[in-house]
Amino acid sequence: MPATISMAAMLESRIPGVPVRRGKVRDVYDLGDKLLLVATDRISAFDWVMPSGIPDKGRILTQLSAFWFDLLKVPSHLISTDIGSITLPDGADKRELAGRTTIVKKCRVVPVECVVRGYLEGSGLKEYRQSGAVCGVQLPAGLVQCSKLPEPIFTPATKEESGHDQNIPFEKMAEIVGQSVADELRQRSIDIYTRAAEHALARGIIIADTKFEFGWIKGKTGSEELILIDEVLTPDSSRFWPADHYQPGRAQPSFDKQYLREWLETTSWDKNSQPPEIPEEVVAGTQRKYVEAYEKLTGKRFVGAT
């Protein structure tokens, strides 16, 4: 049975009277003792938010993240994905918010992105071709585009408000957050990636690389503890490749934004001005990629707005 999806994209949420901060994809509402994250259908590419959205993309990201939080059983910021569990002001459309909303604990965000790579692609491939290493991690000679690495590597990056995050050596991360925190985040990130990649591969998807975010929260003893935050292992934060089409030495077909990026590369857009509207067929094709990733990884049919 095909997935049930919405026809219209939600580009901006609205909860009257609640302070909000809008990122590239998420609208973050401050509820006082907790946060409410709304994953819109906005999509970004080449550091620009596109004028067109991908219908139900926010619901796919939210529900896929919830699946991973449940499967991985690691300490996280997640409280609930049930919009009915909280009281919202008059004027908030719970039906519009349903399936795309996450209620989370407030925390102090670790100012470094925790990137794990199992395969060589993207900025990692570019660094390797220049130096034979990625973020200071020396790799064997002779690797090609999309080569499987001997073991997953941890390649942190700085969090940038605008533009691309910048890859940094592990030693620089240790200067920023402290050696013991850096060591713990490296170990935990590689562990989460390894378990998730094993699950995904059994379902026909290679997780080539992914990005995690962590935060500090006060524990029961009063000391700060590290928890996993933000979205987890989604097509927005990861490279997903179909395992049955994997072939090193070339770019791979994917279940992520690469479909959109490839279309943009065929246009005259210079990446320094307002992006073009996305044609309906590219919107539909991108949506299919996200839905397929969700259904393969979870084993469930995707159901959008009801």
Short mmCIF file of C-alpha atoms in Angstrom, two decimals:
data_model
loop_
_atom_site.label_atom_id
_atom_site.label_comp_id
_atom_site.label_asym_id
_atom_site.label_seq_id
_atom_site.Cartn_x
_atom_site.Cartn_y
_atom_site.Cartn_z
CA MET A 1 0.00 0.00 0.00
CA PRO A 2 1.52 3.42 -0.93
CA ALA A 3 2.36 6.02 1.69
CA THR A 4 -0.26 8.59 2.66
CA ILE A 5 1.25 12.03 2.12
CA SER A 6 0.14 15.64 2.15
CA MET A 7 -0.11 17.72 -1.02
CA ALA A 8 0.91 21.08 0.48
CA ALA A 9 4.19 21.96 2.19
CA MET A 10 4.24 23.78 5.53
CA LEU A 11 6.96 26.42 5.25
CA GLU A 12 6.37 28.11 8.61
CA SER A 13 4.56 27.10 11.79
CA ARG A 14 2.56 29.46 13.98
CA ILE A 15 1.94 29.25 17.73
CA PRO A 16 0.65 32.67 18.85
CA GLY A 17 2.25 34.26 21.90
CA VAL A 18 5.13 31.78 22.26
CA PRO A 19 8.72 33.00 21.66
CA VAL A 20 10.17 31.34 18.55
CA ARG A 21 13.54 31.04 16.87
CA ARG A 22 13.51 29.81 13.27
CA GLY A 23 16.36 27.77 11.84
CA LYS A 24 16.81 26.41 8.32
CA VAL A 25 14.25 23.66 8.90
CA ARG A 26 13.01 23.82 12.50
CA ASP A 27 10.96 26.38 14.37
CA VAL A 28 12.03 26.28 18.03
CA TYR A 29 9.43 27.47 20.57
CA ASP A 30 10.41 28.28 24.16
CA LEU A 31 7.87 26.81 26.58
CA GLY A 32 9.77 27.92 29.68
CA ASP A 33 11.00 24.67 31.23
CA LYS A 34 11.19 22.86 27.87
CA LEU A 35 11.32 23.46 24.11
CA LEU A 36 8.89 22.56 21.35
CA LEU A 37 10.58 21.78 18.03
CA VAL A 38 8.48 21.95 14.88
CA ALA A 39 10.06 20.39 11.79
CA THR A 40 8.70 22.36 8.84
CA ASP A 41 8.84 21.24 5.22
CA ARG A 42 11.57 23.75 4.38
CA ILE A 43 14.60 22.29 2.63
CA SER A 44 18.05 23.78 2.24
CA ALA A 45 20.83 23.12 -0.25
CA PHE A 46 24.19 24.77 -0.74
CA ASP A 47 23.52 26.80 2.45
CA TRP A 48 20.31 28.33 1.04
CA VAL A 49 16.74 27.63 2.11
CA MET A 50 14.76 26.85 -1.01
CA PRO A 51 11.60 28.88 -1.80
CA SER A 52 9.69 25.61 -2.27
CA GLY A 53 9.13 23.00 0.43
CA ILE A 54 8.85 19.22 0.33
CA PRO A 55 5.38 18.17 1.61
CA ASP A 56 5.54 16.07 4.82
CA LYS A 57 9.35 16.24 4.96
CA GLY A 58 9.11 17.59 8.53
CA ARG A 59 6.91 14.68 9.58
CA ILE A 60 9.33 12.18 8.06
CA LEU A 61 12.31 13.74 9.89
CA THR A 62 10.42 13.86 13.20
CA GLN A 63 9.10 10.31 13.03
CA LEU A 64 12.40 8.86 11.82
CA SER A 65 14.29 10.58 14.64
CA ALA A 66 11.76 9.21 17.15
CA PHE A 67 12.31 5.72 15.70
CA TRP A 68 16.09 5.99 16.20
CA PHE A 69 15.77 7.38 19.75
CA ASP A 70 13.60 4.40 20.63
CA LEU A 71 15.85 1.84 18.90
CA LEU A 72 19.18 3.14 20.19
CA LYS A 73 18.12 3.61 23.83
CA VAL A 74 20.66 6.37 24.54
CA PRO A 75 20.11 9.33 26.90
CA SER A 76 18.47 12.06 24.83
CA HIS A 77 16.49 15.29 24.98
CA LEU A 78 13.25 13.61 23.83
CA ILE A 79 10.20 13.98 26.10
CA SER A 80 7.37 13.30 23.66
CA THR A 81 6.24 13.58 20.05
CA ASP A 82 2.57 13.77 21.10
CA ILE A 83 1.31 17.30 20.47
CA GLY A 84 -1.77 16.40 22.51
CA SER A 85 0.35 16.04 25.65
CA ILE A 86 0.76 19.80 26.11
CA THR A 87 -1.57 22.79 26.28
CA LEU A 88 -1.12 25.28 23.46
CA PRO A 89 -2.55 28.81 23.09
CA ASP A 90 -5.72 29.48 21.14
CA GLY A 91 -4.90 29.84 17.48
CA ALA A 92 -2.38 26.99 17.36
CA ASP A 93 -3.46 24.37 14.83
CA LYS A 94 -2.69 21.01 16.45
CA ARG A 95 -3.64 19.15 13.29
CA GLU A 96 -1.03 21.08 11.34
CA LEU A 97 1.57 20.44 14.05
CA ALA A 98 0.74 16.73 14.52
CA GLY A 99 3.51 14.33 13.51
CA ARG A 100 6.11 17.08 13.07
CA THR A 101 6.48 18.27 16.67
CA THR A 102 8.96 17.16 19.33
CA ILE A 103 8.83 18.24 22.97
CA VAL A 104 12.34 18.21 24.39
CA LYS A 105 14.38 19.03 27.48
CA LYS A 106 16.29 22.29 27.54
CA CYS A 107 20.04 21.85 27.60
CA ARG A 108 23.34 23.63 27.04
CA VAL A 109 24.41 22.72 23.52
CA VAL A 110 27.92 21.36 22.91
CA PRO A 111 29.41 23.84 20.39
CA VAL A 112 30.84 21.13 18.10
CA GLU A 113 29.16 18.90 15.52
CA CYS A 114 29.98 15.21 16.05
CA VAL A 115 30.46 13.76 12.56
CA VAL A 116 31.13 10.06 11.97
CA ARG A 117 32.20 8.76 8.56
CA GLY A 118 32.13 5.15 7.44
CA TYR A 119 32.73 5.99 3.77
CA LEU A 120 34.76 8.61 1.92
CA GLU A 121 32.62 11.32 0.30
CA GLY A 122 31.91 15.06 0.43
CA SER A 123 34.30 17.31 2.34
CA GLY A 124 36.07 14.20 3.68
CA LEU A 125 36.94 13.09 0.15
CA LYS A 126 38.18 16.58 -0.70
CA GLU A 127 40.47 16.64 2.36
CA TYR A 128 41.74 13.12 1.65
CA ARG A 129 42.68 14.03 -1.92
CA GLN A 130 44.65 17.01 -0.62
CA SER A 131 46.43 15.42 2.36
CA GLY A 132 45.64 11.71 2.68
CA ALA A 133 43.81 12.47 5.93
CA VAL A 134 40.44 13.73 7.18
CA CYS A 135 40.38 16.06 10.19
CA GLY A 136 43.88 14.84 11.04
CA VAL A 137 42.92 11.15 10.82
CA GLN A 138 45.43 9.51 8.47
CA LEU A 139 43.81 7.07 6.02
CA PRO A 140 45.29 4.35 3.79
CA ALA A 141 46.58 5.32 0.36
CA GLY A 142 44.60 4.41 -2.72
CA LEU A 143 41.08 5.13 -1.51
CA VAL A 144 38.61 6.40 -4.10
CA GLN A 145 35.31 8.28 -4.01
CA CYS A 146 32.86 6.48 -1.69
CA SER A 147 35.42 3.90 -0.51
CA LYS A 148 34.43 2.07 2.67
CA LEU A 149 36.85 3.07 5.41
CA PRO A 150 38.70 0.38 7.39
CA GLU A 151 36.71 1.54 10.43
CA PRO A 152 34.42 4.51 11.15
CA ILE A 153 36.27 7.74 11.91
CA PHE A 154 35.24 10.70 14.05
CA THR A 155 35.65 14.03 12.24
CA PRO A 156 34.30 16.94 14.32
CA ALA A 157 33.22 20.27 12.87
CA THR A 158 32.54 23.70 14.28
CA LYS A 159 28.92 24.88 14.41
CA GLU A 160 28.52 27.87 12.09
CA GLU A 161 25.52 30.23 12.16
CA SER A 162 25.79 30.74 8.42
CA GLY A 163 27.66 28.89 5.72
CA HIS A 164 29.23 25.46 5.97
CA ASP A 165 30.37 23.95 9.27
CA GLN A 166 34.17 23.79 9.30
CA ASN A 167 35.99 20.49 9.81
CA ILE A 168 38.48 20.60 12.69
CA PRO A 169 41.07 18.17 14.09
CA PHE A 170 40.12 16.23 17.21
CA GLU A 171 42.80 18.14 19.12
CA LYS A 172 41.01 21.42 18.35
CA MET A 173 37.73 19.96 19.61
CA ALA A 174 39.49 18.97 22.85
CA GLU A 175 40.63 22.59 23.25
CA ILE A 176 37.04 23.79 22.84
CA VAL A 177 35.18 21.34 25.11
CA GLY A 178 37.93 19.71 27.17
CA GLN A 179 39.77 16.43 26.62
CA SER A 180 37.47 14.18 28.67
CA VAL A 181 34.30 15.51 27.00
CA ALA A 182 35.90 15.17 23.55
CA ASP A 183 36.93 11.58 24.31
CA GLU A 184 33.44 10.68 25.54
CA LEU A 185 31.71 12.26 22.54
CA ARG A 186 34.00 10.47 20.09
CA GLN A 187 33.34 7.11 21.74
CA ARG A 188 29.59 7.63 22.00
CA SER A 189 29.23 8.99 18.44
CA ILE A 190 31.10 6.06 16.89
CA ASP A 191 29.09 3.59 18.98
CA ILE A 192 25.75 5.12 17.92
CA TYR A 193 26.82 5.24 14.26
CA THR A 194 28.06 1.64 14.30
CA ARG A 195 24.81 0.27 15.76
CA ALA A 196 22.64 2.37 13.45
CA ALA A 197 24.69 1.45 10.38
CA GLU A 198 24.31 -2.25 11.18
CA HIS A 199 20.53 -1.87 11.49
CA ALA A 200 20.33 0.13 8.25
CA LEU A 201 22.50 -2.25 6.23
CA ALA A 202 20.24 -5.15 7.19
CA ARG A 203 17.44 -3.14 5.57
CA GLY A 204 19.31 -2.29 2.39
CA ILE A 205 20.67 1.17 3.27
CA ILE A 206 24.28 2.24 3.75
CA ILE A 207 24.73 5.12 6.19
CA ALA A 208 27.84 6.65 4.65
CA ASP A 209 28.20 9.37 7.26
CA THR A 210 26.11 11.27 9.76
CA LYS A 211 26.15 14.23 12.11
CA PHE A 212 25.17 14.14 15.79
CA GLU A 213 24.62 16.95 18.25
CA PHE A 214 24.90 16.68 22.02
CA GLY A 215 24.02 18.88 24.97
CA TRP A 216 24.65 19.09 28.71
CA ILE A 217 21.77 18.72 31.14
CA LYS A 218 21.69 18.70 34.93
CA GLY A 219 21.59 15.10 36.16
CA LYS A 220 19.91 13.71 39.27
CA THR A 221 23.08 14.29 41.30
CA GLY A 222 23.29 17.92 40.16
CA SER A 223 26.27 17.32 37.88
CA GLU A 224 26.01 17.86 34.13
CA GLU A 225 25.42 14.88 31.84
CA LEU A 226 25.78 14.60 28.07
CA ILE A 227 22.65 13.73 26.08
CA LEU A 228 21.91 13.27 22.39
CA ILE A 229 19.86 16.15 20.95
CA ASP A 230 18.42 17.52 17.69
CA GLU A 231 17.45 15.21 14.83
CA VAL A 232 19.13 11.81 14.58
CA LEU A 233 20.11 9.78 11.52
CA THR A 234 17.74 11.44 9.05
CA PRO A 235 18.20 12.20 5.33
CA ASP A 236 18.98 15.80 6.35
CA SER A 237 21.81 14.86 8.73
CA SER A 238 23.17 11.77 6.95
CA ARG A 239 24.11 10.28 3.60
CA PHE A 240 21.90 7.28 2.86
CA TRP A 241 22.82 5.05 -0.10
CA PRO A 242 20.99 1.99 -1.50
CA ALA A 243 23.25 -0.96 -0.65
CA ASP A 244 22.33 -2.88 -3.81
CA HIS A 245 23.67 -0.07 -6.01
CA TYR A 246 26.88 0.59 -4.07
CA GLN A 247 29.97 0.88 -6.25
CA PRO A 248 33.09 2.71 -5.04
CA GLY A 249 34.84 5.05 -7.46
CA ARG A 250 31.76 7.12 -8.32
CA ALA A 251 28.98 9.15 -6.73
CA GLN A 252 26.19 6.97 -5.31
CA PRO A 253 22.43 7.20 -5.80
CA SER A 254 20.95 8.38 -2.52
CA PHE A 255 17.91 8.73 -0.27
CA ASP A 256 18.65 12.31 0.74
CA LYS A 257 18.93 15.85 -0.60
CA GLN A 258 21.36 14.80 -3.34
CA TYR A 259 18.42 14.46 -5.75
CA LEU A 260 17.65 18.16 -5.25
CA ARG A 261 21.33 19.19 -5.37
CA GLU A 262 21.80 17.41 -8.68
CA TRP A 263 18.83 19.26 -10.20
CA LEU A 264 20.16 22.58 -8.92
CA GLU A 265 23.50 21.87 -10.62
CA THR A 266 21.66 21.70 -13.98
CA THR A 267 20.23 25.20 -13.56
CA SER A 268 21.87 28.59 -14.08
CA TRP A 269 21.67 29.40 -10.35
CA ASP A 270 24.98 30.84 -9.11
CA LYS A 271 24.54 29.78 -5.43
CA ASN A 272 25.03 33.44 -4.41
CA SER A 273 21.52 34.73 -5.06
CA GLN A 274 17.93 33.73 -4.28
CA PRO A 275 17.43 30.09 -5.37
CA PRO A 276 14.90 29.15 -8.06
CA GLU A 277 11.51 27.58 -7.40
CA ILE A 278 11.72 23.79 -7.41
CA PRO A 279 9.66 22.17 -10.21
CA GLU A 280 6.83 19.87 -9.13
CA GLU A 281 8.57 16.76 -10.48
CA VAL A 282 11.73 17.51 -8.44
CA VAL A 283 9.62 18.15 -5.32
CA ALA A 284 7.84 14.83 -5.87
CA GLY A 285 11.09 12.99 -6.55
CA THR A 286 12.74 14.38 -3.40
CA GLN A 287 9.66 13.48 -1.36
CA ARG A 288 9.78 9.90 -2.67
CA LYS A 289 13.43 9.59 -1.58
CA TYR A 290 12.60 10.70 1.98
CA VAL A 291 9.56 8.42 2.24
CA GLU A 292 11.50 5.43 0.89
CA ALA A 293 14.30 5.97 3.42
CA TYR A 294 11.78 6.15 6.27
CA GLU A 295 9.92 3.01 5.19
CA LYS A 296 13.07 0.95 4.59
CA LEU A 297 14.66 1.90 7.91
CA THR A 298 11.57 1.56 10.10
CA GLY A 299 9.74 -1.23 8.30
CA LYS A 300 6.58 0.88 8.56
CA ARG A 301 4.40 2.59 5.95
CA PHE A 302 4.68 6.35 6.21
CA VAL A 303 1.43 8.09 7.13
CA GLY A 304 1.40 11.88 6.89
CA ALA A 305 -1.39 14.23 7.93
CA THR A 306 -4.69 12.55 8.74
#
